[in-house]
Amino acid sequence: MMQQIHDYPLPAAEAALWWLGQAGYVVRSADMTVVIDPYLSDSAAKGTPELARLYPVPINPAELRADVYIVTHDHLDHLDPETIRPYQYKGDTWFVAPRQAAGKLIDIGVPENRVVVLHAGESWKHGAVEITGVFALPSGVDVLDTTGYTITFANGRQLYHTSDTEMHPLVTAAAPKTPEVLLVPINGKWGNPGPEQAARFAQALQPKYVLPNHYDLMALNAENPDTFEWFCRQYELGDRCVIPERMKPFKWGGKPELNDIK
């Protein structure tokens, strides 16, 4: 599957993302591949069966390959040792994370010289991509360094991944306005916004597209994306709301009719 992603035809001005489920993505643009928060195991279910995966892993961790690997915080469904340990390109990939998560990456075998510590308000460039940290309100005292990230490619394509975060007014004030693509949790549990909160957050930011996440993988942490879509329509975002299909490319930056998901 990873090879299909790398071989996917993508015009120079466009970008595409593949949703891995939960809050994980593979993003491609400008000849760069970025992954963010891939959870490709069932490690969270150990001792908590209610957090078992509801569907198989879409990509074998050993097949994952990226130029940049972003981690937003140290929770298993975002920083997963069982995904990272088998990852074969630790010596070639740049890993971006806030400080505590960066330390965990090093503890589980990522070379320290491949880890970039990046917090809110800080930016880092590599080749044709720039990563910028965005303030997030942590969902627990164990992840006080939680950070959202914007990914901006040299061709102008951009997305904003909020990470897990409460939608406090300060989060809204710190968030990038009019991002091309907004990736936002809607599970409404453990500090994350529910469907209406997430839709109101999107209304405040006015993205070109908003895609929900963090609602599909675990029965205990589930939500109905149709509810989010309904609230988006109430807040005049109906034509911007995209309910993604796992592992189906969502492409943006070209003509609207070329998008793989409507």
PDB file of N, CA and C in Angstrom, residues 49-107:
ATOM      1  N   PRO A  49      -9.474  -3.787  26.675  1.00  0.00           N
ATOM      2  CA  PRO A  49     -10.063  -4.369  25.459  1.00  0.00           C
ATOM      3  C   PRO A  49     -11.010  -3.426  24.725  1.00  0.00           C
ATOM      4  N   GLU A  50     -11.616  -2.486  25.456  1.00  0.00           N
ATOM      5  CA  GLU A  50     -12.559  -1.561  24.822  1.00  0.00           C
ATOM      6  C   GLU A  50     -11.869  -0.633  23.824  1.00  0.00           C
ATOM      7  N   LEU A  51     -10.522  -0.572  23.877  1.00  0.00           N
ATOM      8  CA  LEU A  51      -9.774   0.259  22.945  1.00  0.00           C
ATOM      9  C   LEU A  51      -9.182  -0.561  21.800  1.00  0.00           C
ATOM     10  N   ALA A  52      -9.690  -1.778  21.612  1.00  0.00           N
ATOM     11  CA  ALA A  52      -9.211  -2.624  20.515  1.00  0.00           C
ATOM     12  C   ALA A  52      -9.589  -2.016  19.168  1.00  0.00           C
ATOM     13  N   ARG A  53      -8.770  -2.257  18.186  1.00  0.00           N
ATOM     14  CA  ARG A  53      -9.051  -1.786  16.830  1.00  0.00           C
ATOM     15  C   ARG A  53     -10.335  -2.411  16.297  1.00  0.00           C
ATOM     16  N   LEU A  54     -11.091  -1.640  15.557  1.00  0.00           N
ATOM     17  CA  LEU A  54     -12.310  -2.141  14.922  1.00  0.00           C
ATOM     18  C   LEU A  54     -12.071  -2.609  13.499  1.00  0.00           C
ATOM     19  N   TYR A  55     -10.874  -2.364  12.964  1.00  0.00           N
ATOM     20  CA  TYR A  55     -10.540  -2.805  11.607  1.00  0.00           C
ATOM     21  C   TYR A  55      -9.027  -3.013  11.538  1.00  0.00           C
ATOM     22  N   PRO A  56      -8.552  -3.772  10.567  1.00  0.00           N
ATOM     23  CA  PRO A  56      -7.124  -4.110  10.510  1.00  0.00           C
ATOM     24  C   PRO A  56      -6.238  -2.893  10.245  1.00  0.00           C
ATOM     25  N   VAL A  57      -4.981  -3.042  10.578  1.00  0.00           N
ATOM     26  CA  VAL A  57      -3.983  -2.023  10.277  1.00  0.00           C
ATOM     27  C   VAL A  57      -3.902  -1.822   8.765  1.00  0.00           C
ATOM     28  N   PRO A  58      -3.987  -0.580   8.253  1.00  0.00           N
ATOM     29  CA  PRO A  58      -4.006  -0.368   6.803  1.00  0.00           C
ATOM     30  C   PRO A  58      -2.638  -0.461   6.138  1.00  0.00           C
ATOM     31  N   ILE A  59      -1.558  -0.224   6.903  1.00  0.00           N
ATOM     32  CA  ILE A  59      -0.198  -0.315   6.378  1.00  0.00           C
ATOM     33  C   ILE A  59       0.656  -1.013   7.426  1.00  0.00           C
ATOM     34  N   ASN A  60       1.439  -1.973   7.015  1.00  0.00           N
ATOM     35  CA  ASN A  60       2.393  -2.597   7.920  1.00  0.00           C
ATOM     36  C   ASN A  60       3.443  -1.563   8.324  1.00  0.00           C
ATOM     37  N   PRO A  61       3.729  -1.390   9.622  1.00  0.00           N
ATOM     38  CA  PRO A  61       4.699  -0.370  10.029  1.00  0.00           C
ATOM     39  C   PRO A  61       6.046  -0.497   9.330  1.00  0.00           C
ATOM     40  N   ALA A  62       6.451  -1.711   9.014  1.00  0.00           N
ATOM     41  CA  ALA A  62       7.734  -1.910   8.345  1.00  0.00           C
ATOM     42  C   ALA A  62       7.727  -1.382   6.918  1.00  0.00           C
ATOM     43  N   GLU A  63       6.539  -1.158   6.348  1.00  0.00           N
ATOM     44  CA  GLU A  63       6.433  -0.637   4.983  1.00  0.00           C
ATOM     45  C   GLU A  63       6.299   0.880   4.944  1.00  0.00           C
ATOM     46  N   LEU A  64       6.022   1.498   6.073  1.00  0.00           N
ATOM     47  CA  LEU A  64       5.861   2.949   6.135  1.00  0.00           C
ATOM     48  C   LEU A  64       7.182   3.616   5.749  1.00  0.00           C
ATOM     49  N   ARG A  65       7.087   4.730   5.006  1.00  0.00           N
ATOM     50  CA  ARG A  65       8.306   5.435   4.580  1.00  0.00           C
ATOM     51  C   ARG A  65       7.970   6.906   4.365  1.00  0.00           C
ATOM     52  N   ALA A  66       8.764   7.787   4.976  1.00  0.00           N
ATOM     53  CA  ALA A  66       8.471   9.215   4.867  1.00  0.00           C
ATOM     54  C   ALA A  66       9.754  10.022   4.971  1.00  0.00           C
ATOM     55  N   ASP A  67       9.707  11.237   4.450  1.00  0.00           N
ATOM     56  CA  ASP A  67      10.797  12.190   4.638  1.00  0.00           C
ATOM     57  C   ASP A  67      10.732  12.805   6.033  1.00  0.00           C
ATOM     58  N   VAL A  68       9.504  13.064   6.502  1.00  0.00           N
ATOM     59  CA  VAL A  68       9.292  13.676   7.818  1.00  0.00           C
ATOM     60  C   VAL A  68       8.198  12.893   8.536  1.00  0.00           C
ATOM     61  N   TYR A  69       8.414  12.606   9.798  1.00  0.00           N
ATOM     62  CA  TYR A  69       7.482  11.840  10.640  1.00  0.00           C
ATOM     63  C   TYR A  69       7.144  12.727  11.831  1.00  0.00           C
ATOM     64  N   ILE A  70       5.885  13.178  11.922  1.00  0.00           N
ATOM     65  CA  ILE A  70       5.470  14.109  12.972  1.00  0.00           C
ATOM     66  C   ILE A  70       4.694  13.361  14.049  1.00  0.00           C
ATOM     67  N   VAL A  71       5.000  13.681  15.309  1.00  0.00           N
ATOM     68  CA  VAL A  71       4.271  13.160  16.461  1.00  0.00           C
ATOM     69  C   VAL A  71       3.758  14.351  17.257  1.00  0.00           C
ATOM     70  N   THR A  72       2.462  14.395  17.567  1.00  0.00           N
ATOM     71  CA  THR A  72       1.902  15.546  18.270  1.00  0.00           C
ATOM     72  C   THR A  72       1.991  15.437  19.786  1.00  0.00           C
ATOM     73  N   HIS A  73       1.977  14.212  20.316  1.00  0.00           N
ATOM     74  CA  HIS A  73       2.076  14.027  21.765  1.00  0.00           C
ATOM     75  C   HIS A  73       2.224  12.550  22.072  1.00  0.00           C
ATOM     76  N   ASP A  74       2.597  12.263  23.327  1.00  0.00           N
ATOM     77  CA  ASP A  74       2.940  10.899  23.714  1.00  0.00           C
ATOM     78  C   ASP A  74       1.743  10.145  24.302  1.00  0.00           C
ATOM     79  N   HIS A  75       0.746   9.887  23.477  1.00  0.00           N
ATOM     80  CA  HIS A  75      -0.292   8.898  23.756  1.00  0.00           C
ATOM     81  C   HIS A  75      -0.162   7.790  22.711  1.00  0.00           C
ATOM     82  N   LEU A  76      -0.504   6.579  23.111  1.00  0.00           N
ATOM     83  CA  LEU A  76      -0.235   5.424  22.255  1.00  0.00           C
ATOM     84  C   LEU A  76      -0.836   5.533  20.862  1.00  0.00           C
ATOM     85  N   ASP A  77      -2.005   6.164  20.750  1.00  0.00           N
ATOM     86  CA  ASP A  77      -2.630   6.248  19.442  1.00  0.00           C
ATOM     87  C   ASP A  77      -2.057   7.383  18.600  1.00  0.00           C
ATOM     88  N   HIS A  78      -0.997   8.033  19.114  1.00  0.00           N
ATOM     89  CA  HIS A  78      -0.304   9.089  18.363  1.00  0.00           C
ATOM     90  C   HIS A  78       1.202   8.804  18.286  1.00  0.00           C
ATOM     91  N   LEU A  79       1.768   8.397  19.407  1.00  0.00           N
ATOM     92  CA  LEU A  79       3.170   7.959  19.442  1.00  0.00           C
ATOM     93  C   LEU A  79       3.144   6.496  19.868  1.00  0.00           C
ATOM     94  N   ASP A  80       3.254   5.619  18.904  1.00  0.00           N
ATOM     95  CA  ASP A  80       3.066   4.194  19.153  1.00  0.00           C
ATOM     96  C   ASP A  80       4.389   3.446  18.998  1.00  0.00           C
ATOM     97  N   PRO A  81       4.975   2.957  20.089  1.00  0.00           N
ATOM     98  CA  PRO A  81       6.229   2.214  19.966  1.00  0.00           C
ATOM     99  C   PRO A  81       6.141   1.037  18.996  1.00  0.00           C
ATOM    100  N   GLU A  82       4.979   0.382  18.926  1.00  0.00           N
ATOM    101  CA  GLU A  82       4.846  -0.775  18.038  1.00  0.00           C
ATOM    102  C   GLU A  82       4.744  -0.366  16.569  1.00  0.00           C
ATOM    103  N   THR A  83       4.524   0.891  16.307  1.00  0.00           N
ATOM    104  CA  THR A  83       4.622   1.412  14.943  1.00  0.00           C
ATOM    105  C   THR A  83       6.037   1.881  14.652  1.00  0.00           C
ATOM    106  N   ILE A  84       6.673   2.510  15.629  1.00  0.00           N
ATOM    107  CA  ILE A  84       7.979   3.133  15.395  1.00  0.00           C
ATOM    108  C   ILE A  84       9.124   2.119  15.423  1.00  0.00           C
ATOM    109  N   ARG A  85       9.078   1.158  16.329  1.00  0.00           N
ATOM    110  CA  ARG A  85      10.197   0.208  16.414  1.00  0.00           C
ATOM    111  C   ARG A  85      10.439  -0.530  15.098  1.00  0.00           C
ATOM    112  N   PRO A  86       9.395  -1.027  14.389  1.00  0.00           N
ATOM    113  CA  PRO A  86       9.655  -1.712  13.126  1.00  0.00           C
ATOM    114  C   PRO A  86       9.895  -0.790  11.940  1.00  0.00           C
ATOM    115  N   TYR A  87       9.743   0.524  12.133  1.00  0.00           N
ATOM    116  CA  TYR A  87       9.946   1.480  11.045  1.00  0.00           C
ATOM    117  C   TYR A  87      11.395   1.380  10.570  1.00  0.00           C
ATOM    118  N   GLN A  88      11.604   1.183   9.262  1.00  0.00           N
ATOM    119  CA  GLN A  88      12.920   0.815   8.749  1.00  0.00           C
ATOM    120  C   GLN A  88      13.802   1.993   8.355  1.00  0.00           C
ATOM    121  N   TYR A  89      13.280   3.205   8.405  1.00  0.00           N
ATOM    122  CA  TYR A  89      14.021   4.342   7.855  1.00  0.00           C
ATOM    123  C   TYR A  89      14.376   5.376   8.928  1.00  0.00           C
ATOM    124  N   LYS A  90      14.626   4.904  10.139  1.00  0.00           N
ATOM    125  CA  LYS A  90      14.913   5.819  11.244  1.00  0.00           C
ATOM    126  C   LYS A  90      16.150   6.670  10.987  1.00  0.00           C
ATOM    127  N   GLY A  91      17.119   6.139  10.255  1.00  0.00           N
ATOM    128  CA  GLY A  91      18.344   6.889   9.991  1.00  0.00           C
ATOM    129  C   GLY A  91      18.228   7.887   8.866  1.00  0.00           C
ATOM    130  N   ASP A  92      17.132   7.853   8.120  1.00  0.00           N
ATOM    131  CA  ASP A  92      16.953   8.744   6.972  1.00  0.00           C
ATOM    132  C   ASP A  92      15.819   9.742   7.163  1.00  0.00           C
ATOM    133  N   THR A  93      14.851   9.399   8.001  1.00  0.00           N
ATOM    134  CA  THR A  93      13.674  10.239   8.218  1.00  0.00           C
ATOM    135  C   THR A  93      13.950  11.258   9.320  1.00  0.00           C
ATOM    136  N   TRP A  94      13.388  12.457   9.174  1.00  0.00           N
ATOM    137  CA  TRP A  94      13.391  13.440  10.243  1.00  0.00           C
ATOM    138  C   TRP A  94      12.135  13.269  11.074  1.00  0.00           C
ATOM    139  N   PHE A  95      12.297  13.191  12.383  1.00  0.00           N
ATOM    140  CA  PHE A  95      11.176  13.062  13.312  1.00  0.00           C
ATOM    141  C   PHE A  95      10.963  14.410  14.008  1.00  0.00           C
ATOM    142  N   VAL A  96       9.737  14.891  13.987  1.00  0.00           N
ATOM    143  CA  VAL A  96       9.390  16.182  14.583  1.00  0.00           C
ATOM    144  C   VAL A  96       8.392  15.941  15.707  1.00  0.00           C
ATOM    145  N   ALA A  97       8.651  16.513  16.888  1.00  0.00           N
ATOM    146  CA  ALA A  97       7.782  16.285  18.043  1.00  0.00           C
ATOM    147  C   ALA A  97       8.064  17.333  19.108  1.00  0.00           C
ATOM    148  N   PRO A  98       7.120  17.581  20.016  1.00  0.00           N
ATOM    149  CA  PRO A  98       7.428  18.392  21.193  1.00  0.00           C
ATOM    150  C   PRO A  98       8.382  17.645  22.124  1.00  0.00           C
ATOM    151  N   ARG A  99       8.890  18.323  23.139  1.00  0.00           N
ATOM    152  CA  ARG A  99      10.051  17.830  23.894  1.00  0.00           C
ATOM    153  C   ARG A  99       9.858  16.457  24.547  1.00  0.00           C
ATOM    154  N   GLN A 100       8.776  16.280  25.305  1.00  0.00           N
ATOM    155  CA  GLN A 100       8.598  14.996  25.986  1.00  0.00           C
ATOM    156  C   GLN A 100       8.417  13.857  24.987  1.00  0.00           C
ATOM    157  N   ALA A 101       7.650  14.104  23.953  1.00  0.00           N
ATOM    158  CA  ALA A 101       7.454  13.084  22.925  1.00  0.00           C
ATOM    159  C   ALA A 101       8.760  12.793  22.199  1.00  0.00           C
ATOM    160  N   ALA A 102       9.574  13.829  21.979  1.00  0.00           N
ATOM    161  CA  ALA A 102      10.871  13.635  21.327  1.00  0.00           C
ATOM    162  C   ALA A 102      11.757  12.721  22.168  1.00  0.00           C
ATOM    163  N   GLY A 103      11.739  12.923  23.487  1.00  0.00           N
ATOM    164  CA  GLY A 103      12.514  12.045  24.355  1.00  0.00           C
ATOM    165  C   GLY A 103      12.062  10.608  24.272  1.00  0.00           C
ATOM    166  N   LYS A 104      10.761  10.396  24.164  1.00  0.00           N
ATOM    167  CA  LYS A 104      10.231   9.031  24.032  1.00  0.00           C
ATOM    168  C   LYS A 104      10.690   8.402  22.718  1.00  0.00           C
ATOM    169  N   LEU A 105      10.711   9.190  21.648  1.00  0.00           N
ATOM    170  CA  LEU A 105      11.182   8.677  20.363  1.00  0.00           C
ATOM    171  C   LEU A 105      12.617   8.165  20.478  1.00  0.00           C
ATOM    172  N   ILE A 106      13.445   8.932  21.138  1.00  0.00           N
ATOM    173  CA  ILE A 106      14.845   8.523  21.309  1.00  0.00           C
ATOM    174  C   ILE A 106      14.935   7.268  22.164  1.00  0.00           C
ATOM    175  N   ASP A 107      14.110   7.176  23.194  1.00  0.00           N
ATOM    176  CA  ASP A 107      14.106   6.002  24.073  1.00  0.00           C
ATOM    177  C   ASP A 107      13.752   4.718  23.323  1.00  0.00           C
TER     178      ASP A 107
END
